[in-house]
């Protein structure tokens, strides 16, 4: 009887502690392997526009194809600016870049997605740095459109920030 009472007390104590912070933590967990999360899986054509964060500079277009894979990975094939674009994003020289690779997650509490990907970029054929793209994504009710805020941080080889760009993106399922 004492063992059952001790076990019951331990369960109550654990559930109370879990209820205080554990349940909230669980509900904020980022998921990729659920039905709600898997709705984003597929390939999308993206039209985005970015400009230096906090500025009134004209927006610059960014076009790509994104593939969200089951399990939480994402691949990006850049389309615009084109390969060898002169002075892209205010960086002097011929700008080129690699494909982007990253991950995505789903927050069931907010019913939205986040995506982070990285790419390498080159100026005049020489490695110049890396870029990180972060997106908050709201998926339309019919799962055909993914839209939301975009933040791009471009880092020099030494890790210093070259550019921080902000904007929006709309991705349409192909």
CSV table of C-alpha atoms in Angstrom, one decimal:
chain,number,residue,atom,x,y,z
A,1,UNK,CA,0.0,0.0,0.0
A,2,UNK,CA,2.8,2.4,0.8
A,3,UNK,CA,4.4,1.7,-2.6
A,4,UNK,CA,1.1,2.5,-4.4
A,5,UNK,CA,0.7,5.7,-2.4
A,6,UNK,CA,4.3,6.8,-3.2
A,7,UNK,CA,3.8,6.0,-6.9
A,8,UNK,CA,0.5,8.0,-6.9
A,9,UNK,CA,2.3,10.9,-5.2
A,10,UNK,CA,5.1,10.8,-7.7
A,11,UNK,CA,2.7,10.8,-10.6
A,12,UNK,CA,0.7,13.7,-9.2
A,13,UNK,CA,3.9,15.7,-8.6
A,14,UNK,CA,5.2,15.0,-12.1
A,15,UNK,CA,1.9,15.8,-13.8
A,16,UNK,CA,1.7,19.1,-11.8
A,17,UNK,CA,5.2,20.1,-12.8
A,18,UNK,CA,4.5,19.1,-16.4
A,19,UNK,CA,1.3,21.0,-16.3
A,20,UNK,CA,3.0,24.1,-15.0
A,21,UNK,CA,5.6,24.3,-17.8
A,22,UNK,CA,5.8,20.9,-19.5
A,23,UNK,CA,2.5,21.1,-21.3
A,24,UNK,CA,3.2,24.6,-22.6
A,25,UNK,CA,6.6,23.5,-23.8
A,26,UNK,CA,5.1,20.5,-25.5
A,27,UNK,CA,2.5,22.6,-27.3
A,28,UNK,CA,5.3,24.9,-28.6
A,29,UNK,CA,7.3,22.0,-30.0
A,30,UNK,CA,8.2,22.3,-33.6
A,31,UNK,CA,7.0,19.3,-35.5
A,32,UNK,CA,7.6,17.9,-39.0
A,33,UNK,CA,6.2,14.3,-38.8
A,34,UNK,CA,2.4,15.0,-38.4
A,35,UNK,CA,-0.5,15.4,-40.8
A,36,UNK,CA,-0.7,19.1,-40.1
A,37,UNK,CA,3.0,19.5,-40.8
A,38,UNK,CA,3.1,17.3,-43.9
A,39,UNK,CA,0.6,19.6,-45.7
A,40,UNK,CA,3.5,21.8,-46.8
A,41,UNK,CA,5.4,18.9,-48.5
A,42,UNK,CA,5.8,19.6,-52.2
A,43,UNK,CA,7.4,22.0,-54.7
A,44,UNK,CA,6.6,25.7,-55.0
A,45,UNK,CA,7.5,28.6,-57.3
A,46,UNK,CA,8.4,31.6,-55.1
A,47,UNK,CA,8.3,35.3,-55.9
A,48,UNK,CA,9.8,37.4,-53.1
A,49,UNK,CA,10.9,40.9,-52.7
A,50,UNK,CA,13.5,42.2,-50.3
A,51,UNK,CA,15.3,45.4,-49.4
A,52,UNK,CA,17.7,46.5,-46.6
A,53,UNK,CA,15.8,46.1,-43.3
A,54,UNK,CA,14.3,49.3,-42.0
A,55,UNK,CA,14.9,51.2,-45.2
A,56,UNK,CA,12.6,52.7,-47.9
A,57,UNK,CA,14.9,51.5,-50.7
A,58,UNK,CA,13.2,49.9,-53.6
A,59,UNK,CA,12.4,46.2,-53.2
A,60,UNK,CA,14.6,43.8,-55.2
A,61,UNK,CA,13.0,40.7,-56.7
A,62,UNK,CA,14.1,37.2,-55.7
A,63,UNK,CA,12.7,34.2,-57.5
A,64,UNK,CA,13.3,30.5,-56.7
A,65,UNK,CA,11.9,27.1,-56.5
A,66,UNK,CA,11.5,25.5,-53.1
A,67,UNK,CA,11.0,21.8,-52.4
A,68,UNK,CA,9.7,21.0,-48.9
A,69,UNK,CA,10.5,17.3,-48.1
A,70,UNK,CA,8.7,15.1,-45.7
A,71,UNK,CA,10.6,15.0,-42.4
A,72,UNK,CA,11.7,18.7,-42.4
A,73,UNK,CA,14.3,19.4,-45.1
A,74,UNK,CA,14.0,22.0,-47.8
A,75,UNK,CA,16.0,22.6,-51.0
A,76,UNK,CA,16.0,25.9,-52.9
A,77,UNK,CA,17.0,26.4,-56.5
A,78,UNK,CA,17.6,30.1,-57.1
A,79,UNK,CA,16.2,31.7,-60.4
A,80,UNK,CA,16.7,35.4,-59.9
A,81,UNK,CA,18.9,37.3,-59.6
A,82,UNK,CA,20.4,35.4,-62.5
A,83,UNK,CA,23.8,33.7,-62.5
A,84,UNK,CA,26.4,36.4,-62.9
A,85,UNK,CA,24.1,39.3,-61.9
A,86,UNK,CA,26.1,42.5,-61.7
A,87,UNK,CA,26.1,44.3,-58.4
A,88,UNK,CA,23.4,42.2,-56.9
A,89,UNK,CA,22.1,43.4,-53.5
A,90,UNK,CA,24.6,46.3,-53.7
A,91,UNK,CA,27.7,44.0,-53.7
A,92,UNK,CA,30.1,45.2,-56.5
A,93,UNK,CA,31.0,42.5,-59.1
A,94,UNK,CA,29.5,39.5,-60.8
A,95,UNK,CA,27.3,37.8,-58.2
A,96,UNK,CA,26.6,34.0,-58.3
A,97,UNK,CA,25.4,31.6,-55.6
A,98,UNK,CA,24.9,28.0,-54.8
A,99,UNK,CA,21.5,26.2,-54.2
A,100,UNK,CA,20.1,26.7,-50.7
A,101,UNK,CA,19.7,23.8,-48.2
A,102,UNK,CA,17.9,23.9,-44.9
A,103,UNK,CA,15.1,22.8,-42.8
A,104,UNK,CA,11.5,23.6,-42.0
A,105,UNK,CA,9.3,23.1,-38.9
A,106,UNK,CA,5.6,23.3,-38.0
A,107,UNK,CA,4.2,24.9,-34.9
A,108,UNK,CA,0.8,23.3,-34.2
A,109,UNK,CA,-0.1,25.9,-31.6
A,110,UNK,CA,0.3,28.7,-34.1
A,111,UNK,CA,-0.6,26.6,-37.1
A,112,UNK,CA,2.3,28.0,-39.1
A,113,UNK,CA,5.7,27.0,-40.5
A,114,UNK,CA,9.2,28.3,-40.3
A,115,UNK,CA,12.0,27.7,-42.7
A,116,UNK,CA,15.8,28.4,-42.5
A,117,UNK,CA,18.2,27.7,-45.3
A,118,UNK,CA,21.8,28.6,-46.1
A,119,UNK,CA,23.7,29.1,-49.4
A,120,UNK,CA,27.2,30.2,-50.4
A,121,UNK,CA,27.7,33.1,-52.7
A,122,UNK,CA,30.6,34.2,-54.9
A,123,UNK,CA,31.7,37.5,-56.4
A,124,UNK,CA,33.7,37.5,-59.6
A,125,UNK,CA,34.1,33.7,-59.2
A,126,UNK,CA,35.7,33.9,-55.7
A,127,UNK,CA,33.9,32.7,-52.5
A,128,UNK,CA,32.6,35.8,-50.8
A,129,UNK,CA,30.4,34.5,-48.0
A,130,UNK,CA,27.2,32.7,-47.0
A,131,UNK,CA,23.6,33.8,-46.8
A,132,UNK,CA,20.9,32.6,-44.4
A,133,UNK,CA,17.3,32.9,-45.3
A,134,UNK,CA,14.6,32.7,-42.6
A,135,UNK,CA,10.9,32.6,-43.5
A,136,UNK,CA,7.7,32.6,-41.5
A,137,UNK,CA,5.1,30.8,-43.5
A,138,UNK,CA,1.4,30.7,-43.4
A,139,UNK,CA,-0.1,28.0,-45.6
A,140,UNK,CA,-3.4,28.8,-47.3
A,141,UNK,CA,-6.5,26.7,-46.4
A,142,UNK,CA,-6.2,24.7,-49.7
A,143,UNK,CA,-2.4,24.2,-49.2
A,144,UNK,CA,-1.7,25.9,-52.6
A,145,UNK,CA,0.1,29.1,-51.3
A,146,UNK,CA,2.7,29.6,-48.7
A,147,UNK,CA,3.3,33.2,-47.8
A,148,UNK,CA,5.0,35.4,-45.1
A,149,UNK,CA,7.9,37.4,-44.0
A,150,UNK,CA,11.5,36.8,-45.3
A,151,UNK,CA,14.7,37.8,-43.7
A,152,UNK,CA,18.1,37.3,-45.4
A,153,UNK,CA,21.4,37.8,-43.7
A,154,UNK,CA,24.5,37.8,-45.9
A,155,UNK,CA,27.8,37.1,-44.1
A,156,UNK,CA,31.3,37.9,-45.3
A,157,UNK,CA,34.0,35.2,-45.1
A,158,UNK,CA,35.1,36.5,-41.7
A,159,UNK,CA,31.6,36.2,-40.3
A,160,UNK,CA,30.7,39.9,-40.3
A,161,UNK,CA,27.3,40.9,-41.6
A,162,UNK,CA,27.4,42.4,-45.2
A,163,UNK,CA,23.7,42.9,-45.7
A,164,UNK,CA,20.5,42.2,-43.8
A,165,UNK,CA,17.5,42.2,-46.1
A,166,UNK,CA,13.8,42.0,-45.2
A,167,UNK,CA,10.7,41.5,-47.2
A,168,UNK,CA,7.9,39.1,-48.1
A,169,UNK,CA,7.6,36.0,-50.2
A,170,UNK,CA,4.7,34.1,-51.8
A,171,UNK,CA,5.2,30.5,-52.9
A,172,UNK,CA,2.7,28.8,-55.2
A,173,UNK,CA,2.5,25.0,-55.3
A,174,UNK,CA,3.6,23.7,-58.7
